Short mmCIF file of C-alpha atoms in Angstrom, two decimals:
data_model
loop_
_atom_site.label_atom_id
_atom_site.label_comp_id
_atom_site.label_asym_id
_atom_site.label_seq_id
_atom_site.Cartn_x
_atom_site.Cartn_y
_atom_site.Cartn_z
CA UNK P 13 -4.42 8.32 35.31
CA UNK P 14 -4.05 8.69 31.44
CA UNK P 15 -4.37 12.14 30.17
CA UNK P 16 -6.91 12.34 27.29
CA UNK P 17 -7.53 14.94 24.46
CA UNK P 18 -10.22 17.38 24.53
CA UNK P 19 -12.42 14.65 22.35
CA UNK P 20 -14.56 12.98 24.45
CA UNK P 21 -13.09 9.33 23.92
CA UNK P 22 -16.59 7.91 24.82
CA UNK P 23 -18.21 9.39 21.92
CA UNK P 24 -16.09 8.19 19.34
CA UNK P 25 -16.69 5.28 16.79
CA UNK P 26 -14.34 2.99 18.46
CA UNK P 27 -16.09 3.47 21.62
CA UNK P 28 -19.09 2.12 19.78
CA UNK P 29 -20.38 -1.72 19.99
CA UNK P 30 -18.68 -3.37 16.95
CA UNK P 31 -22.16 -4.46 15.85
CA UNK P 32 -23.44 -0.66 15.12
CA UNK P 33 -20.27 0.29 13.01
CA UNK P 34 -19.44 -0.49 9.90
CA UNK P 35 -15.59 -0.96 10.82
CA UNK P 36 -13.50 -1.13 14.19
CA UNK P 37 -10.51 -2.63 14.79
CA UNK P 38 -7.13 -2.78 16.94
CA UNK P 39 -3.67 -2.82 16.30
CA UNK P 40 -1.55 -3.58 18.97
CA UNK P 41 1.27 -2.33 17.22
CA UNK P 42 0.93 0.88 14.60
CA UNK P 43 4.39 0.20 13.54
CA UNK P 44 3.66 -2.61 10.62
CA UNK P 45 0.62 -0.64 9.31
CA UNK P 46 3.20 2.84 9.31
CA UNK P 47 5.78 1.25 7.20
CA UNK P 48 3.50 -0.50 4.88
CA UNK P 49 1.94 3.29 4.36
CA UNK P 50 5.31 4.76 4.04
CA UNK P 51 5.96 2.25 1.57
CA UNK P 52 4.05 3.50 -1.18
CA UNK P 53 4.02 7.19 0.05
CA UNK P 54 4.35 8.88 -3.13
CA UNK P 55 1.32 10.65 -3.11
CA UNK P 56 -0.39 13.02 -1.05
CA UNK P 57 -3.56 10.91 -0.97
CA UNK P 58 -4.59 7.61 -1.09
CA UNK P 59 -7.76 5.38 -1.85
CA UNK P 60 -8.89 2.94 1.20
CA UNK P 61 -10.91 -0.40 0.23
CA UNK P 62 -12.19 -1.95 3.18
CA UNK P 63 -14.09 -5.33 3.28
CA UNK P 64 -14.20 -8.41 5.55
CA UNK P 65 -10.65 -9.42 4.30
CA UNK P 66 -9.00 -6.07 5.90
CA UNK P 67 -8.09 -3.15 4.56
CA UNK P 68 -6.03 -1.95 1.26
CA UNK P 69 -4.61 1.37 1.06
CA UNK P 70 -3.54 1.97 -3.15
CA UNK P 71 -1.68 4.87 -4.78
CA UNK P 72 -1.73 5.88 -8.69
CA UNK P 73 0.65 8.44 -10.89
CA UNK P 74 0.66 9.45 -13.94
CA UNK P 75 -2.24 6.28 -15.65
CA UNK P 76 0.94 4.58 -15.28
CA UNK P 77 2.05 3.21 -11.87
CA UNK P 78 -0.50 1.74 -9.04
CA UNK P 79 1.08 0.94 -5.56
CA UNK P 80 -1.05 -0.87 -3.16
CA UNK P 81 -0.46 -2.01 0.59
CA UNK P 82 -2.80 -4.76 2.06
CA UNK P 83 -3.31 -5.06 5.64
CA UNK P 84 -5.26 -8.20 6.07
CA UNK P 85 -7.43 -8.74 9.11
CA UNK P 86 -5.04 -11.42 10.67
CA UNK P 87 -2.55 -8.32 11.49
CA UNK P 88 -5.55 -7.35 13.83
CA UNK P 89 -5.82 -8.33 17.28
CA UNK P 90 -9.73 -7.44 16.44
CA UNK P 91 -11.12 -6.68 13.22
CA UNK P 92 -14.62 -6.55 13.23
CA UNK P 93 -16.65 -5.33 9.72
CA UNK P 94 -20.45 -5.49 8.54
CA UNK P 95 -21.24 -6.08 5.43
CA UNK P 96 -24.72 -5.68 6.13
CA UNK P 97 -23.82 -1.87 6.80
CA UNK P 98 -21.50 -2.10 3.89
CA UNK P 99 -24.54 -3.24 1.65
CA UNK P 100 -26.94 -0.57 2.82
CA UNK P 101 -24.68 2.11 2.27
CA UNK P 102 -23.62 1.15 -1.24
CA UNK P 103 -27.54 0.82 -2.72
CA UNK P 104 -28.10 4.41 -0.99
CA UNK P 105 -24.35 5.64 -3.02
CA UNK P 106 -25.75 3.68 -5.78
CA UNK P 107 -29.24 5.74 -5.77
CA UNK P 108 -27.90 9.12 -5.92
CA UNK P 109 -27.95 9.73 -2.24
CA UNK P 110 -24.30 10.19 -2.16
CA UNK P 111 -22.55 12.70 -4.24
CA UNK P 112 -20.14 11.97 -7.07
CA UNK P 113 -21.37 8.43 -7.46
CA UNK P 114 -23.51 7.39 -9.97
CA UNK P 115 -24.87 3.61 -10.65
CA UNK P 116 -27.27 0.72 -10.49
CA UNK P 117 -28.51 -0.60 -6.96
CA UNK P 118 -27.89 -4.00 -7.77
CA UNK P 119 -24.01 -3.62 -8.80
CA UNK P 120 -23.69 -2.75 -5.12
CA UNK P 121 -20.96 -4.61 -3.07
CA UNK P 122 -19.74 -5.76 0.07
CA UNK P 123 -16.66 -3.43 -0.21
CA UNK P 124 -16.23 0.51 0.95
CA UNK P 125 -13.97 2.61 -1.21
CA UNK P 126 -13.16 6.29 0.44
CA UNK P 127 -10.34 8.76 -0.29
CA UNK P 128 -7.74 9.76 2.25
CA UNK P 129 -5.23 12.30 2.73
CA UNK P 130 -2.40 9.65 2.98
CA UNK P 131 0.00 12.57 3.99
CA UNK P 132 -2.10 13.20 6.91
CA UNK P 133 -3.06 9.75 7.72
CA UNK P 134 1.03 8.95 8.55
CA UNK P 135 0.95 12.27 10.84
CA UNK P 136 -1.83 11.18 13.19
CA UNK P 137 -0.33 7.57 13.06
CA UNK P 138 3.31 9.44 14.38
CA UNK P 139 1.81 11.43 16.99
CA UNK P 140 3.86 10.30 19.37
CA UNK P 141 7.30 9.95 17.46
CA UNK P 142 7.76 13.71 16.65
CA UNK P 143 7.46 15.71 13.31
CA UNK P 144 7.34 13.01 10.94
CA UNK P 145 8.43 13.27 6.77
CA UNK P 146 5.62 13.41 5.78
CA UNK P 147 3.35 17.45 5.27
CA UNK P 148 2.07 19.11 8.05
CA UNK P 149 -1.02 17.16 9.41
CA UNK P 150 -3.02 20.32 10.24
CA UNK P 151 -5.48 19.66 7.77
CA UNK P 152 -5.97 16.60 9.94
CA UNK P 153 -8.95 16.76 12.90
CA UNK P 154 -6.60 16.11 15.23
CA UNK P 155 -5.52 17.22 19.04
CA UNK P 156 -3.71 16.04 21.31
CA UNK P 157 -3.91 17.04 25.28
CA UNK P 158 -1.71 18.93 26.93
CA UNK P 159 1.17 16.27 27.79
CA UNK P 160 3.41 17.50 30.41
CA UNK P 161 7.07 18.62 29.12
CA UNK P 162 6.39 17.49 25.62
CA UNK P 163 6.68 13.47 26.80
CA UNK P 164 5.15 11.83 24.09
CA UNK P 165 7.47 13.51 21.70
CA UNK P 166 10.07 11.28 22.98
CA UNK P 167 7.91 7.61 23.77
CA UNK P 168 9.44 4.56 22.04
CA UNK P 169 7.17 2.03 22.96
CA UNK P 170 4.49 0.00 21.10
CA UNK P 171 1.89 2.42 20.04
CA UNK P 172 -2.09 0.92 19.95
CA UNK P 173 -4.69 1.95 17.32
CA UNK P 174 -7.84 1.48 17.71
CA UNK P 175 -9.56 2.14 13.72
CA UNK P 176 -13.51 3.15 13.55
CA UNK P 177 -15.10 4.36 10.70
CA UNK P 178 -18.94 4.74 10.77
CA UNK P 179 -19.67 4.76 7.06
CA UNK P 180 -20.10 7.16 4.00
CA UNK P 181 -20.86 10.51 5.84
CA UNK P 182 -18.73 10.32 9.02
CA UNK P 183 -14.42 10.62 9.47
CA UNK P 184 -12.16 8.55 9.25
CA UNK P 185 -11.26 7.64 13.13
CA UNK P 186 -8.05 6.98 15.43
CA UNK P 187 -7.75 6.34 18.61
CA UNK P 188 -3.83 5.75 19.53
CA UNK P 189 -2.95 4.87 22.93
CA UNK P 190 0.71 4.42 24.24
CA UNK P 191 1.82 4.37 27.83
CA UNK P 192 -1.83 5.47 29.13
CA UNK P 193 -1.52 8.81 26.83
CA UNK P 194 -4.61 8.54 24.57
CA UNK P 195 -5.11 10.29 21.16
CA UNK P 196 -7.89 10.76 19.43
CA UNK P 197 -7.64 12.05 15.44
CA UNK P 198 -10.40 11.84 13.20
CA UNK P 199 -8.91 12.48 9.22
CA UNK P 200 -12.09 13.37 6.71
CA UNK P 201 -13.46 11.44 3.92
CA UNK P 202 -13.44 12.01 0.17
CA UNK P 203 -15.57 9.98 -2.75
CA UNK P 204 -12.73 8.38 -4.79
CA UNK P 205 -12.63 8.96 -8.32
CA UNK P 206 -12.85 5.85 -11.09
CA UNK P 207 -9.26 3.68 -10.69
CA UNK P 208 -7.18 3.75 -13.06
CA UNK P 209 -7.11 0.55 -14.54
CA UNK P 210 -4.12 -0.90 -16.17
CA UNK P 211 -5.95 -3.91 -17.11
CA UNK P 212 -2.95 -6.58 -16.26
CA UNK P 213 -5.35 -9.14 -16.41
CA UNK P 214 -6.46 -8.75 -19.79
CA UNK P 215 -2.94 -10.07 -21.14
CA UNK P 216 -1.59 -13.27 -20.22
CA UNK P 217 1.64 -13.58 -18.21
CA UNK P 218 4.23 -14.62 -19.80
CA UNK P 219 7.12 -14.31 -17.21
CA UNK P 220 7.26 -14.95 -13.30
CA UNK P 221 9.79 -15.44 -10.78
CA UNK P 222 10.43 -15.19 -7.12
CA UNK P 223 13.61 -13.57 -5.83
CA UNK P 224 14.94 -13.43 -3.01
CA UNK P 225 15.00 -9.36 -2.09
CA UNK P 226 18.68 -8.50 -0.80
CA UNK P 227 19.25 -9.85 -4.30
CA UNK P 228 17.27 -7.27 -6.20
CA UNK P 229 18.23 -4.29 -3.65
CA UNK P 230 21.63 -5.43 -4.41
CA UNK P 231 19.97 -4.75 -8.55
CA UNK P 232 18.65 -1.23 -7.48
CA UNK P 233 21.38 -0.10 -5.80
CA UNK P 234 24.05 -0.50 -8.78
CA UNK P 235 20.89 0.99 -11.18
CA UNK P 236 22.71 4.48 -12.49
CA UNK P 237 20.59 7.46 -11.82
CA UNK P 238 21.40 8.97 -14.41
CA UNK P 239 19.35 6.77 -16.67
CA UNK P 240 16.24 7.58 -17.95
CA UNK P 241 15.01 4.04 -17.85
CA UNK P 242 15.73 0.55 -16.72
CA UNK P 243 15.75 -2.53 -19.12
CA UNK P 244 14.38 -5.59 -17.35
CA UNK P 245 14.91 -9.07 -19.68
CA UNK P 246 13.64 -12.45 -19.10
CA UNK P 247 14.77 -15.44 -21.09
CA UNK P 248 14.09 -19.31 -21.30
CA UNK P 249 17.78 -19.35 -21.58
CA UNK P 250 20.79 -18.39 -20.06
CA UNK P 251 21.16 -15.16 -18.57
CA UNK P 252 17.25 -15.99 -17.49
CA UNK P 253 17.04 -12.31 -15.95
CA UNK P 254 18.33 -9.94 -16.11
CA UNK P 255 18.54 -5.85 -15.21
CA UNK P 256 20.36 -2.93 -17.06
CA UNK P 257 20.53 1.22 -17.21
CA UNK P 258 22.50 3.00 -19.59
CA UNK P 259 23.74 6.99 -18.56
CA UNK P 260 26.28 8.87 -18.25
CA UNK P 261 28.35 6.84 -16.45
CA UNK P 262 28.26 4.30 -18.84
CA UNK P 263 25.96 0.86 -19.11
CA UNK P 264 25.29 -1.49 -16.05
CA UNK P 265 23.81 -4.96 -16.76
CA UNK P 266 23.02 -7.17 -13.65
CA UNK P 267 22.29 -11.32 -15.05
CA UNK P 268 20.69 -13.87 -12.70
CA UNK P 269 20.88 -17.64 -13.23
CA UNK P 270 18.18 -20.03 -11.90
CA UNK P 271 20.77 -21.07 -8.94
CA UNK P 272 17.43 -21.76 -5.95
CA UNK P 273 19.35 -19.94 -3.92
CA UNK P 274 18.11 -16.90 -6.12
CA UNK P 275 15.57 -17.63 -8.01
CA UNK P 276 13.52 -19.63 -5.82
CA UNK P 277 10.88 -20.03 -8.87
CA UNK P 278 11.63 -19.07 -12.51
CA UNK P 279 8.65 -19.30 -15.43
CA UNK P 280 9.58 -17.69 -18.82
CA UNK P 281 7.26 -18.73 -21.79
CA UNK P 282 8.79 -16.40 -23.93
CA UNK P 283 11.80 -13.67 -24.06
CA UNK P 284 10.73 -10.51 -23.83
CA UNK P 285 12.61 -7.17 -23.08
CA UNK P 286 10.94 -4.48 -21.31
CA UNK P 287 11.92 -0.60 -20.43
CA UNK P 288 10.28 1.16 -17.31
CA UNK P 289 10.77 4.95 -16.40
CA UNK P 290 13.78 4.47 -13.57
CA UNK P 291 11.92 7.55 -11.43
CA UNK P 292 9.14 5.49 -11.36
CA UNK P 293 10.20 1.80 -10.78
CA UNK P 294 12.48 3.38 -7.89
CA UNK P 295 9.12 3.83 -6.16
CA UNK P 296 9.39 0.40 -4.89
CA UNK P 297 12.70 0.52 -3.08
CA UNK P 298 11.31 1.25 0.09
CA UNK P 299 8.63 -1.70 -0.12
CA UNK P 300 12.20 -3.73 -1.12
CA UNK P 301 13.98 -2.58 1.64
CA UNK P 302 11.46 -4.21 4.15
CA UNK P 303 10.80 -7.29 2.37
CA UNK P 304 12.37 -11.10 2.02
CA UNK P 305 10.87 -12.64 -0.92
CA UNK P 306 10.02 -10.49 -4.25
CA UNK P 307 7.43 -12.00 -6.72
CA UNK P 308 7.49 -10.31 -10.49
CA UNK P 309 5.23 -11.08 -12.82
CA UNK P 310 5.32 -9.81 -17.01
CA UNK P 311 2.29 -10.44 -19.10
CA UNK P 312 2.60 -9.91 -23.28
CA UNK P 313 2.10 -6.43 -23.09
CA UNK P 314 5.18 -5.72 -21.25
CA UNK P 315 3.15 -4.42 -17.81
CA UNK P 316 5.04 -5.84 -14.78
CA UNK P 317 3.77 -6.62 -11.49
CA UNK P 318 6.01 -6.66 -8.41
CA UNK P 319 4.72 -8.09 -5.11
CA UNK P 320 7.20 -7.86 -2.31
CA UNK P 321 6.64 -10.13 1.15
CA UNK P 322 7.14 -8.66 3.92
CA UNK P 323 7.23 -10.08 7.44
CA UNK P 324 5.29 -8.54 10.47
CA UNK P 325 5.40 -10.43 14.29
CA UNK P 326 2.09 -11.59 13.31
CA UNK P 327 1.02 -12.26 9.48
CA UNK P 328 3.34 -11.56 6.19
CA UNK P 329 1.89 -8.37 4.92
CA UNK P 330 2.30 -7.67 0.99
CA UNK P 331 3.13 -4.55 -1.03
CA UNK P 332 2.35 -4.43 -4.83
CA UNK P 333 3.47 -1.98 -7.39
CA UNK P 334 1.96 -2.52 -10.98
CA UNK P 335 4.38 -0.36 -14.10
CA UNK P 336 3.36 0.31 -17.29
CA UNK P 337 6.41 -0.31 -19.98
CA UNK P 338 7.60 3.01 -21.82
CA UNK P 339 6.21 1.26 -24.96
CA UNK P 340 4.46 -1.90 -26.10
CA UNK P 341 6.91 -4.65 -27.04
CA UNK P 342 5.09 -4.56 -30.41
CA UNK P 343 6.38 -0.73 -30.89
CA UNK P 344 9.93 -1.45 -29.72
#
């Protein structure tokens, strides 16, 4: 007989018919969705985007580095979300009936935006793995029942999520369940702020490749921490790309050539030489770490865009981390 919290599973959100909700979904396995999270876990909290394409969790520092992690809904084994709630809800955010959000009825759309404590969100997700690196999750709704000689703290096996979240007003809901021990946490909501918006769009790209990742770990690892920044090049022309630091151990240059067993695509309209803040590109190397292909993209203002693949048992799920250069290549 499973041994429950002391929230009454059966009135929870995921308990609820799909229909009357404005998200539930499973996971058979929290394990992809934990190390996508951990990925860009910079931040104590993060901004959730849900829609009918799944879910995107998204991180910003500093006006000058956005991380975001996409689960899409084919990592589900159910994902079930409706817009028609999605659509009421905005018009009444849109109308003033929400706080902190101000607007016009007809900009609303079929996406939810909410604000969660990203720290806490990993805590409740670990329940059952121990203490996890992340702050303490008290500030997390969250219990779990009295297991019997601390057991969970030491289960290894494929932990389920069940994800409910009623709409603008209620929590945030989890319901994890692994080897008939059941969890409920419930994390609250906050109204995000405006994005910030680092407007790669507005510039044309200019540079693209795809690398293969143990390649560009192999980059980061050799990067010398004692630099301030990191110099990323691309060329039409031998070395295409290329990666340097300079510190106080001395200068460290890493060249690629367009061998395919590399570069598996290589676009460079023009060269360009860019320098990133090395604290802040090293943000990525845990999104690196998991991944097997790495897609960067430069536009003419020197802003580069890193997408990194990485493989789950059931979908390839992506990380993206968008950088701001130190300067403009016009000020260089």
């Amino acid at each position: 007989m499973p041994l429950i919290n002391r929230f009454d599973i059966a009135n929870t959100a995921a308990a609820v018919d799909p229909d009357h909700v404005l998200l539930a979904a499973r996971l058979n396995n929290i394990r992809p969705l934990v190390n996508l999270l951990r990925s860009i876990y910079f931040r104590p909290q993060t901004t959730c985007t849900i829609n009918s394409a799944g879910i995107m969790f998204s991180v910003e520092e500093a006006g000058s580095t956005v991380a975001q992690a996409y689960l899409r809904k084919e990592l589900f084994a159910t994902f079930s979300y409706n817009i028609q709630i999605a659509k009421e809800q905005n018009n009444l955010r849109a109308m003033g009936l929400y706080s902190g959000y101000e607007g016009e009825p007809e900009d609303a759309e079929e996406s939810i935006n909410l604000v969660l404590r990203l720290d806490y969100l990993l805590d409740c997700l670990t329940l059952f793995y121990g203490p996890s690196s992340t702050a303490s999750g008290s500030g997390a709704q969250s219990a779990l029942g009295q297991l019997t000689g601390g057991a969970s703290r030491d289960l290894r096996g494929a932990t389920t999520a069940h994800i409910a979240f009623n709409g603008l007003g209620s929590d945030f809901e989890l319901m994890l369940e692994e080897r008939g021990i059941i969890s409920v946490c419930r994390l609250a909501i906050a109204e995000p702020e405006p994005p910030v918006d680092l407007d790669f769009g507005s510039s044309p790209v200019i540079q693209q490749l795809i690398i293969r990742s143990e390649w560009l770990r192999d980059a980061f690892n050799e990067l010398d921490p004692t630099s301030e920044t990191v110099g990323i090049t691309m060329s039409p022309t031998a070395p295409f790309f290329s990666i340097s630091t300079t510190g106080d151990n001395g200068s460290t240059e890493m060249t690629y050539s367009k061998d395919e067993h590399v570069l598996s695509s290589f676009f460079c309209s023009e060269e360009q030489e860019n320098r990133y803040k090395l604290a802040q590109l090293l943000r990525c190397k845990h999104a690196l770490s998991l991944s097997d292909k790495t897609k960067i993209r430069v536009n003419q203002r020197g802003f580069i865009y890193f997408q990194f693949m990485i493989p789950t048992d059931a979908d390839i799920s992506f990380v993206d981390f968008l950088f701001a250069p130190q300067s403009l290549p016009n000020e260089l």
